[in-house]
Coordinates of C-alpha atoms and ligand atoms in Angstrom, one line a residue:
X1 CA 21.2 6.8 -8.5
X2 CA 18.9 4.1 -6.7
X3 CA 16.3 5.6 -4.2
X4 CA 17.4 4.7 -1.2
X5 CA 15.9 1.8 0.5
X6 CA 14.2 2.2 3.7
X7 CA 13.9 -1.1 5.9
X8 CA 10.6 -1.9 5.3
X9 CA 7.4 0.4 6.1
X10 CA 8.6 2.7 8.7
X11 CA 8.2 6.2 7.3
X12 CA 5.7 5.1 5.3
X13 CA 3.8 4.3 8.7
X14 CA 4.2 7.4 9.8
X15 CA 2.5 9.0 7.0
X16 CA -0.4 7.1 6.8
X17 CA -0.7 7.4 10.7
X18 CA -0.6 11.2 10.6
X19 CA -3.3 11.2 7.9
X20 CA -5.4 9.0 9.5
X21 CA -5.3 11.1 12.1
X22 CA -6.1 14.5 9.9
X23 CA -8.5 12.4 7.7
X24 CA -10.8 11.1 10.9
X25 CA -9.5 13.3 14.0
X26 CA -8.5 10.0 15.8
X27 CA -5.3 7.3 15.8
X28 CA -5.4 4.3 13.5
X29 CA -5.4 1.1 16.1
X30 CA -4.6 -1.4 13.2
X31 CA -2.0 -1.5 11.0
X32 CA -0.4 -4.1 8.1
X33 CA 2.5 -3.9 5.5
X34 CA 2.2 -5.8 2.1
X35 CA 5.1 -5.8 -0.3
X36 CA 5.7 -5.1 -4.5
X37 CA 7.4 -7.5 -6.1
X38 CA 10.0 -8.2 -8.8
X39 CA 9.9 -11.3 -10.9
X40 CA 13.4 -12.8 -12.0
X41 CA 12.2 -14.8 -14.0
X42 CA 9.2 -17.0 -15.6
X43 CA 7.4 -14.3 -17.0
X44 CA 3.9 -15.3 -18.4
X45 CA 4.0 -18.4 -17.0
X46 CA 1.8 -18.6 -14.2
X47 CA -1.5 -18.8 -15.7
X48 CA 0.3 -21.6 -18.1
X49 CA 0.6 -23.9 -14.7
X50 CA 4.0 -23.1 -14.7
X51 CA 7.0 -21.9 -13.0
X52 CA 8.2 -18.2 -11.6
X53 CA 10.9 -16.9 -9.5
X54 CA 9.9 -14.0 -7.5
X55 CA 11.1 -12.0 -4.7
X56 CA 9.0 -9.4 -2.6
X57 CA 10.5 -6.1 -2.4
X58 CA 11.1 -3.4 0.3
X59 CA 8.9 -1.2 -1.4
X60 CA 5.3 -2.2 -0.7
X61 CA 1.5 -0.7 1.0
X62 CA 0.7 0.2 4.2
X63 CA -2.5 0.3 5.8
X64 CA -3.6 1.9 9.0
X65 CA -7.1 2.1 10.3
X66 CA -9.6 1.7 13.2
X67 CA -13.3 0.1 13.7
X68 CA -15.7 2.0 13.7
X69 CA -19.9 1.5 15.2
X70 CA -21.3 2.1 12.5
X71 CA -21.3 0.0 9.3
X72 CA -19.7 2.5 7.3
X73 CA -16.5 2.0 5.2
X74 CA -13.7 5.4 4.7
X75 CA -10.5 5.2 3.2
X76 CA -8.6 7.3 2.2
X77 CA -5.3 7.0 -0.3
X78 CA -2.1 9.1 -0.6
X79 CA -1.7 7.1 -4.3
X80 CA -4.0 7.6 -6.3
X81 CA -4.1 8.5 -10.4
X82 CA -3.9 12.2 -10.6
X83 CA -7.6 12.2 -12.3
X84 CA -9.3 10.3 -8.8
X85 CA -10.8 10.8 -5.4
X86 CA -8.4 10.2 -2.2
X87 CA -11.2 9.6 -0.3
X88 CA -14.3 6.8 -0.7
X89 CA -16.9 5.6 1.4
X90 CA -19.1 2.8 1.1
X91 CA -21.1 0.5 3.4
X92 CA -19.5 -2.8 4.5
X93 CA -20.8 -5.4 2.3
X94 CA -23.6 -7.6 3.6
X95 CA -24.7 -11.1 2.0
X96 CA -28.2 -9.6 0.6
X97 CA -25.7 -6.0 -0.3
X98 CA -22.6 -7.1 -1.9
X99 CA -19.8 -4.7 -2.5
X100 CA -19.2 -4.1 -6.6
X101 CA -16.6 -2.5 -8.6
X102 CA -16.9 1.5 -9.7
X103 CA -15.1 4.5 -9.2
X104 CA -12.6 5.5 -7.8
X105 CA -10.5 3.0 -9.8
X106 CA -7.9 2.4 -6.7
X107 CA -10.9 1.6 -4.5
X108 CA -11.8 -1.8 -6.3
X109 CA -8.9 -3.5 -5.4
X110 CA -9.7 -2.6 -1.5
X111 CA -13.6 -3.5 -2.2
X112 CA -12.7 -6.5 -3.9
X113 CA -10.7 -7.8 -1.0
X114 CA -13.1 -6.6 1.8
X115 CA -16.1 -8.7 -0.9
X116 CA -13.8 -12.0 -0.9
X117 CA -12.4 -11.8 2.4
X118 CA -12.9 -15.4 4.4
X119 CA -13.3 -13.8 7.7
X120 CA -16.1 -11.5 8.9
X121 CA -18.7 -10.1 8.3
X122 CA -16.2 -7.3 7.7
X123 CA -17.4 -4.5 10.5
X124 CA -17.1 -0.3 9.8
X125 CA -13.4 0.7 9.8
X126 CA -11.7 4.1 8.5
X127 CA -8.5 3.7 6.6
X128 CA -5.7 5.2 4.8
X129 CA -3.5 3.4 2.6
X130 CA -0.2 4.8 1.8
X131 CA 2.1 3.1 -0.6
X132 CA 5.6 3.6 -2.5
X133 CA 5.4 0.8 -5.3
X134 CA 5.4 3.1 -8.7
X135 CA 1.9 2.3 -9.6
X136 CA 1.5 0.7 -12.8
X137 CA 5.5 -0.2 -13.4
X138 CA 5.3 -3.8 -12.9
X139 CA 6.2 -4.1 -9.3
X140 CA 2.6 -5.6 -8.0
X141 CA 1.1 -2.2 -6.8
X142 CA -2.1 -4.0 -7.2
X143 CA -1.0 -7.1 -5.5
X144 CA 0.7 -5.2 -2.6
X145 CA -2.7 -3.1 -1.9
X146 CA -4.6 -6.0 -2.1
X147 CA -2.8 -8.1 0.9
X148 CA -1.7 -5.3 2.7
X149 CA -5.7 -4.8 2.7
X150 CA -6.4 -8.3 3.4
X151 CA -4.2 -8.6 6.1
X152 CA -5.8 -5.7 7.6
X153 CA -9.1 -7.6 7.6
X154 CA -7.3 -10.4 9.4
X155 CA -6.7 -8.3 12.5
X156 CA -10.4 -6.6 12.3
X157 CA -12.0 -9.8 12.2
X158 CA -9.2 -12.7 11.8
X159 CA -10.1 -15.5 9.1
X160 CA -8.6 -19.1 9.5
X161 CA -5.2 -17.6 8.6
X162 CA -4.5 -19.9 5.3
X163 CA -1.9 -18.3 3.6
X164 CA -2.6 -19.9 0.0
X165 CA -6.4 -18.9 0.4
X166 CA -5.1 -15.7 1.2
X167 CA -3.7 -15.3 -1.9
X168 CA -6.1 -16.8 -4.0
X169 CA -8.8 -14.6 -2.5
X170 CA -6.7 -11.2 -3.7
X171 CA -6.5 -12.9 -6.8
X172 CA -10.2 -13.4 -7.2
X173 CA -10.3 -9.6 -6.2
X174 CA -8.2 -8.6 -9.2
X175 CA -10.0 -10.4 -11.3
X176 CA -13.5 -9.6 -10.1
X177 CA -13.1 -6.1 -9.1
X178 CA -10.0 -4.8 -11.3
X179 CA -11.2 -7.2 -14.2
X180 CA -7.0 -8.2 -14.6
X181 CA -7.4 -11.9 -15.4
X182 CA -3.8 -12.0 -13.7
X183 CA -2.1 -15.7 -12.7
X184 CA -1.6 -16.4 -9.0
X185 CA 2.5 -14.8 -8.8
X186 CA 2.1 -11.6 -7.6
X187 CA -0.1 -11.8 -4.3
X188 CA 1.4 -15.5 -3.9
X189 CA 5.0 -13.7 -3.3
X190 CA 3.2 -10.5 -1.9
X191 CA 2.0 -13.1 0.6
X192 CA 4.6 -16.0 1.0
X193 CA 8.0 -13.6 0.5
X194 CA 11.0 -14.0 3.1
X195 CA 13.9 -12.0 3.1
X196 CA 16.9 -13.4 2.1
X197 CA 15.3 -15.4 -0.8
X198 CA 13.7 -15.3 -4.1
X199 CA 10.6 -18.2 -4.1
X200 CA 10.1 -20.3 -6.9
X201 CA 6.3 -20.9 -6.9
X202 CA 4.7 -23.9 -9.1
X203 CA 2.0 -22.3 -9.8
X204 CA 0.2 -25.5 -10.7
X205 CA 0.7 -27.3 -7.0
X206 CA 1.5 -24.1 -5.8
X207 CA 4.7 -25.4 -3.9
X208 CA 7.5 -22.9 -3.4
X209 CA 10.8 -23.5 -3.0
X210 CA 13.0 -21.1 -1.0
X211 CA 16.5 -20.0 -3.3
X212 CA 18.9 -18.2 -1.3
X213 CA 19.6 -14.7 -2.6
X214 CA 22.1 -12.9 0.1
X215 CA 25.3 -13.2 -1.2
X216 CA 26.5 -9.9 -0.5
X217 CA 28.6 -9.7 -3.7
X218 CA 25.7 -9.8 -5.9
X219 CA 22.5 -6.9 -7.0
X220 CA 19.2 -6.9 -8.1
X221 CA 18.8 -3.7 -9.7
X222 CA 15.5 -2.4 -10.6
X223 CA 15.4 0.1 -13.5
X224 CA 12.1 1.9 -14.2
X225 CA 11.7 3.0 -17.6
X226 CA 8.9 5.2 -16.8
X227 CA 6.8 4.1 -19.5
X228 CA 3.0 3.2 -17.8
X229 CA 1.8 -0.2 -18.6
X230 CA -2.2 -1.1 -18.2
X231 CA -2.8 -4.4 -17.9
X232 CA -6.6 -4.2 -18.0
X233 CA -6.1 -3.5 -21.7
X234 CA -6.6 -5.7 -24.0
X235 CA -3.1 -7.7 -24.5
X236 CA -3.0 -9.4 -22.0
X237 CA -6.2 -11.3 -21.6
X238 CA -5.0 -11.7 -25.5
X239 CA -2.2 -13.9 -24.2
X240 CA -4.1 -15.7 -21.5
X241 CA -6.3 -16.2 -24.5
X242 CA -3.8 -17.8 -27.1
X243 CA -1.8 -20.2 -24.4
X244 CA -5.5 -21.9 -23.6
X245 CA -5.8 -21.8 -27.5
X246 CA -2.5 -23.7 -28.0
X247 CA -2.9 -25.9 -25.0
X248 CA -6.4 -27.2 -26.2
X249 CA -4.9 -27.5 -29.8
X250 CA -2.6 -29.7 -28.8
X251 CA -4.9 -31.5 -26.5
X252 CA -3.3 -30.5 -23.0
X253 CA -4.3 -28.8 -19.9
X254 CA -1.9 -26.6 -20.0
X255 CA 1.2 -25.3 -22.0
X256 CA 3.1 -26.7 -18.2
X257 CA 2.4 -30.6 -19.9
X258 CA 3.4 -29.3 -23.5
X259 CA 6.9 -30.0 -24.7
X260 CA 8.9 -28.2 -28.0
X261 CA 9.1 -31.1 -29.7
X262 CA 4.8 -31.9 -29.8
X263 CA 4.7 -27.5 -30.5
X264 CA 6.8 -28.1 -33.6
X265 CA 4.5 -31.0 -35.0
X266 CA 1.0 -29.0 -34.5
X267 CA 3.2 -25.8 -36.1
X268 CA 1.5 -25.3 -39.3
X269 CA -2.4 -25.8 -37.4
X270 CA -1.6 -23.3 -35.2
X271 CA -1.1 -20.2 -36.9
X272 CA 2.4 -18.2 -36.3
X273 CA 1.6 -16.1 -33.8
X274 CA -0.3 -18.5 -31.2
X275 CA 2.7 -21.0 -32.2
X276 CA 5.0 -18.3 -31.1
X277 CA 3.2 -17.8 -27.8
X278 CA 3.7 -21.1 -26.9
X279 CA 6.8 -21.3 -27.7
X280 CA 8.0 -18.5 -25.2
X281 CA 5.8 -20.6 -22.5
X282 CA 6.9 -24.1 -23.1
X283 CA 10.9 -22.3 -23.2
X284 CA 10.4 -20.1 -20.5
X285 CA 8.9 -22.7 -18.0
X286 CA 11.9 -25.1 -18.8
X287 CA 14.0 -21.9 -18.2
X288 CA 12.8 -20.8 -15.1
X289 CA 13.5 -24.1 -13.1
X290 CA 16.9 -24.3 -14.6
X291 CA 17.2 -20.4 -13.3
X292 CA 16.5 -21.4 -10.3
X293 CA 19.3 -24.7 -9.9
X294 CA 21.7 -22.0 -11.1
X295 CA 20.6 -19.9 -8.2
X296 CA 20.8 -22.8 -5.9
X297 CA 24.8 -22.9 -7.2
X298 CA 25.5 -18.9 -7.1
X299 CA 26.0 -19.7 -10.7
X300 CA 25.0 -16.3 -11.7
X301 CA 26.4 -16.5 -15.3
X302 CA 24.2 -19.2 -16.3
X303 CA 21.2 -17.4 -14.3
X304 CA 22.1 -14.3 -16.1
X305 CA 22.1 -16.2 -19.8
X306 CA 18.9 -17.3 -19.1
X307 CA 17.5 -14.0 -18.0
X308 CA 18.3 -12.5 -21.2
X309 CA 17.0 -16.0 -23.3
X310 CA 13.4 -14.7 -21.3
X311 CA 13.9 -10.9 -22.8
X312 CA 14.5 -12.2 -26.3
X313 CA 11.8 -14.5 -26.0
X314 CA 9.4 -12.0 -24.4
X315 CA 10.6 -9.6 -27.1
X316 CA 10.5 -11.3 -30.2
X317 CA 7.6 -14.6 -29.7
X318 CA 5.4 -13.3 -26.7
X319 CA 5.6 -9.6 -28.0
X320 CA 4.9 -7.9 -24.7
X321 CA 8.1 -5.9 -24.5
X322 CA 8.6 -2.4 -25.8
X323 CA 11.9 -0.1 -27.2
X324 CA 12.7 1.7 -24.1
X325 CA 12.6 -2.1 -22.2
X326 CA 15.4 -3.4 -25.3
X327 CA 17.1 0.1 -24.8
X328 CA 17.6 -0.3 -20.7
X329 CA 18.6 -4.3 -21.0
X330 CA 20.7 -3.5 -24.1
X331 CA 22.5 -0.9 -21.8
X332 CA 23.0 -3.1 -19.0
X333 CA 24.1 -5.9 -21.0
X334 CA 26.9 -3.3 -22.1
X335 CA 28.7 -3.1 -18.6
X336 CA 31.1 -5.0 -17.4
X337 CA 30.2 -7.3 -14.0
X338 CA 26.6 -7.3 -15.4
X339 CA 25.3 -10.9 -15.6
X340 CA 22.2 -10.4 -17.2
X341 CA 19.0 -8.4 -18.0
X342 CA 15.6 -8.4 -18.6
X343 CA 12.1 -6.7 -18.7
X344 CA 10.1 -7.6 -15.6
X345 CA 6.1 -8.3 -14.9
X346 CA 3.2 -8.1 -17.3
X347 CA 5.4 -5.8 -20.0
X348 CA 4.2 -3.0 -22.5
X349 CA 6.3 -0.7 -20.2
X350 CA 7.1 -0.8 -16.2
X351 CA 10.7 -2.3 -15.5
X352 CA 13.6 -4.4 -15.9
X353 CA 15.5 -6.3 -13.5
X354 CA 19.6 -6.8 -13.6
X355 CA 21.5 -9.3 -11.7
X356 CA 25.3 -7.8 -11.2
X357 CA 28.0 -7.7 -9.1
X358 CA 27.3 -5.5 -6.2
X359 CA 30.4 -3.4 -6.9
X360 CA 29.4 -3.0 -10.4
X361 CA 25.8 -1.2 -9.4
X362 CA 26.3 2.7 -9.4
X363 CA 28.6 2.5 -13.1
X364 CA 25.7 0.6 -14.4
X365 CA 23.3 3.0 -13.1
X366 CA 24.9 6.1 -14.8
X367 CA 25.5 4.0 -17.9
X368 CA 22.1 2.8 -18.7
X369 CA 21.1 6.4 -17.3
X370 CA 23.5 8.0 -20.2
X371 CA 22.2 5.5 -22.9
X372 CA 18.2 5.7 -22.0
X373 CA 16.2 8.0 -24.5
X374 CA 13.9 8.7 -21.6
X375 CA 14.2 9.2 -17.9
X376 CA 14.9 6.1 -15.7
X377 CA 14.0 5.7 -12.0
X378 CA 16.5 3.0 -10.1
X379 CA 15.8 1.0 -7.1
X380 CA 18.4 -1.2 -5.3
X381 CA 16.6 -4.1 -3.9
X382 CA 16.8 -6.9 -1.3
X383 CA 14.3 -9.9 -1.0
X384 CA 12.7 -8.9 2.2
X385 CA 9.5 -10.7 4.1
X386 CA 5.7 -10.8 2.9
X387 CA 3.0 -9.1 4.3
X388 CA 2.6 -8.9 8.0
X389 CA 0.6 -6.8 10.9
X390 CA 2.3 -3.7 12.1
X391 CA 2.7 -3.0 16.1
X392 CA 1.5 0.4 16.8
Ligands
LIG1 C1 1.2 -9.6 -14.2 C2 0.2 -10.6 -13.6 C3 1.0 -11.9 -13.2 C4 1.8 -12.5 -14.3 C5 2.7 -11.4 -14.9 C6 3.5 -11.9 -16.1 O1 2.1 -9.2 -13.3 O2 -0.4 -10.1 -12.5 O3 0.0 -12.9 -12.7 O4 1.1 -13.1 -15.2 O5 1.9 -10.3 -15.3 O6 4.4 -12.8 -15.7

């Protein structure tokens, strides 16, 4: 059954209080709360200029931590791979000593943000970070550690408090330190979420809209199929790589300005499989802003069509799903009150999101449960706020 959901960070605070405490013998004075994610839908579409729905998640990072007088950086991490470190220590980055990436691999996303933060010089601080996002399952662990860590920076030495620079300086991070070429999506919601609503983000303008998502009769259930997914591998860079390959062919900026009917001409110089690419961008763009009228009109049947038009099309042109991802949508498209399905985030693995009928949530569980060859993890989920400061 779905882990229950805590309001926000609270117990989580705690925890990462009392090891800050054990870790440094003294209280954290600082403290900030980023969320996960789950994308409903426009998957792939961000670094195509395009459109996505997302809504942050009550599962998400905390971090607590103090200054210190010295210009020493320790944190310390109740999540990290199995294989690494909890602890790291490094000295704050300086303009003729920048910070780079290394090991521990958890510790580049903190580094990265402290290296691209807008504020500072960033001064010695001890820190733990404590978080409850699965890590690679698609949810935006990365993301959430990333803002939660920026927006601990903002309270040790505040910055000019632009939220889309925030964002796009976690990005950078990502991409600099974690060498994920990832679009603009995940810290964008980890940043700009509010509860009660999913955001769709044009990710070219980077304009949100606000959808209401509170209806009390309707679910987002999160199913985790357990399978990791590594992003940093080479597929998806491969995709980033073939939608600027189509978009050029055709003589756009980006697949955002492309339309079917101009894809279909260029078919035959394109090669099948960029062609096919393409083709789940150019559909799932269009799909995502008609997702999100449907929204608009609780027309949740249309919504959940188009949901699984995004898994097919993920499946079958973009090629980033996997079998156990077909096996838990096939299973939830099996139960009645179900609207529709799909596999969530980057792929190869991680999760997939369902939009039911609230009533209908714990039958689905045990039914996708029964028909899943593996062992699923399920998360009932409301669209909650984005990052902010903890009191202490
Ligand atoms: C990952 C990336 C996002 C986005 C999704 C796919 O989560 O971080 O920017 O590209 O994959 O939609």
């Amino acid at each position: 059954m779905a882990e229950p959901q805590e309001p926000g960070s609270s117990s989580l605070l705690a925890a990462a209080r009392r090891a800050h405490e054990e870790a440094f013998g003294g209280a954290a004075v600082l403290a900030a709360w980023a969320p996960g994610r789950v994308n409903l839908i426009g998957e792939h579409t961000d670094y195509n200029d395009g459109f996505v729905l997302p809504m942050a998640l009550q599962l998400g990072t905390v971090l607590v931590g103090s200054p210190t007088q010295d210009n020493t950086i320790s944190i310390v991490t109740s999540s990290a791979e199995a294989d690494e470190p909890h602890k790291v220590q490094f000295p704050a980055p300086r303009p003729n000593s920048p910070l780079s990436p290394g090991l521990p691999r958890w510790a580049n996303y903190v580094k990265g943000v402290i290296q691209h933060y807008r504020g500072g010089p960033v001064p010695g601080f001890t820190a733990v970070v404590a978080s409850n996002v699965p890590l690679g399952g698609g949810l935006s662990s990365s993301a959430s550690l990333e803002v939660a860590t920026y927006t601990f920076l903002q309270q040790l030495c505040p910055d000019d408090g632009d939220l889309v620079a925030k964002a796009l300086a976690c990005q950078k991070a990502e991409h600099t330190f974690a060498g994920m070429p990832c679009g603009i999506m995940d810290q964008f919601i980890s940043v700009m979420g509010q509860e009660g609503h999913a955001l769709l983000i044009d990710c070219r303008s980077l304009e949100t809209v606000l959808v209401p998502l509170s209806d009390a009769s309707l679910a987002v259930l999160i199913t985790n199929s357990n399978v990791r997914h590594t992003l940093t591998g080479s597929e998806y860079p491969t995709r980033r790589r073939q939608c600027e390959e189509a978009a050029a062919a055709l003589g756009k900026a980006s697949l955002r300005d492309a339309t079917l009917p101009e894809l279909e001409e260029a078919r035959s110089s394109l090669g099948d499989e960029v062609f096919r690419r393409a083709r789940h961008v150019i559909g799932e763009i269009a799909r995502t802003s008609q997702a999100a009228q449907a929204l608009q009109n609780k027309d949740y049947k249309t919504f959940g069509k188009l949901m699984v038009e995004s898994h097919n099309s993920l499946r079958d042109d973009f090629e980033v799903s996997c079998p156990e991802l077909d096996e838990l949508v096939a299973a939830a498209l099996e139960v009645k009150g179900v609207y529709g399905s799909r596999m969530t985030g980057g792929g190869f693995g991680g999760c997939t999101v369902t939009l039911l009928e609230a009533e209908a949530a714990a039958k689905a569980q045990k039914h996708i449960q029964e028909k899943y060859s593996g062992t699923a993890t399920f998360y009932l989920t409301k669209p909650s706020a984005g990052a902010k400061a903890l009191p202490l």
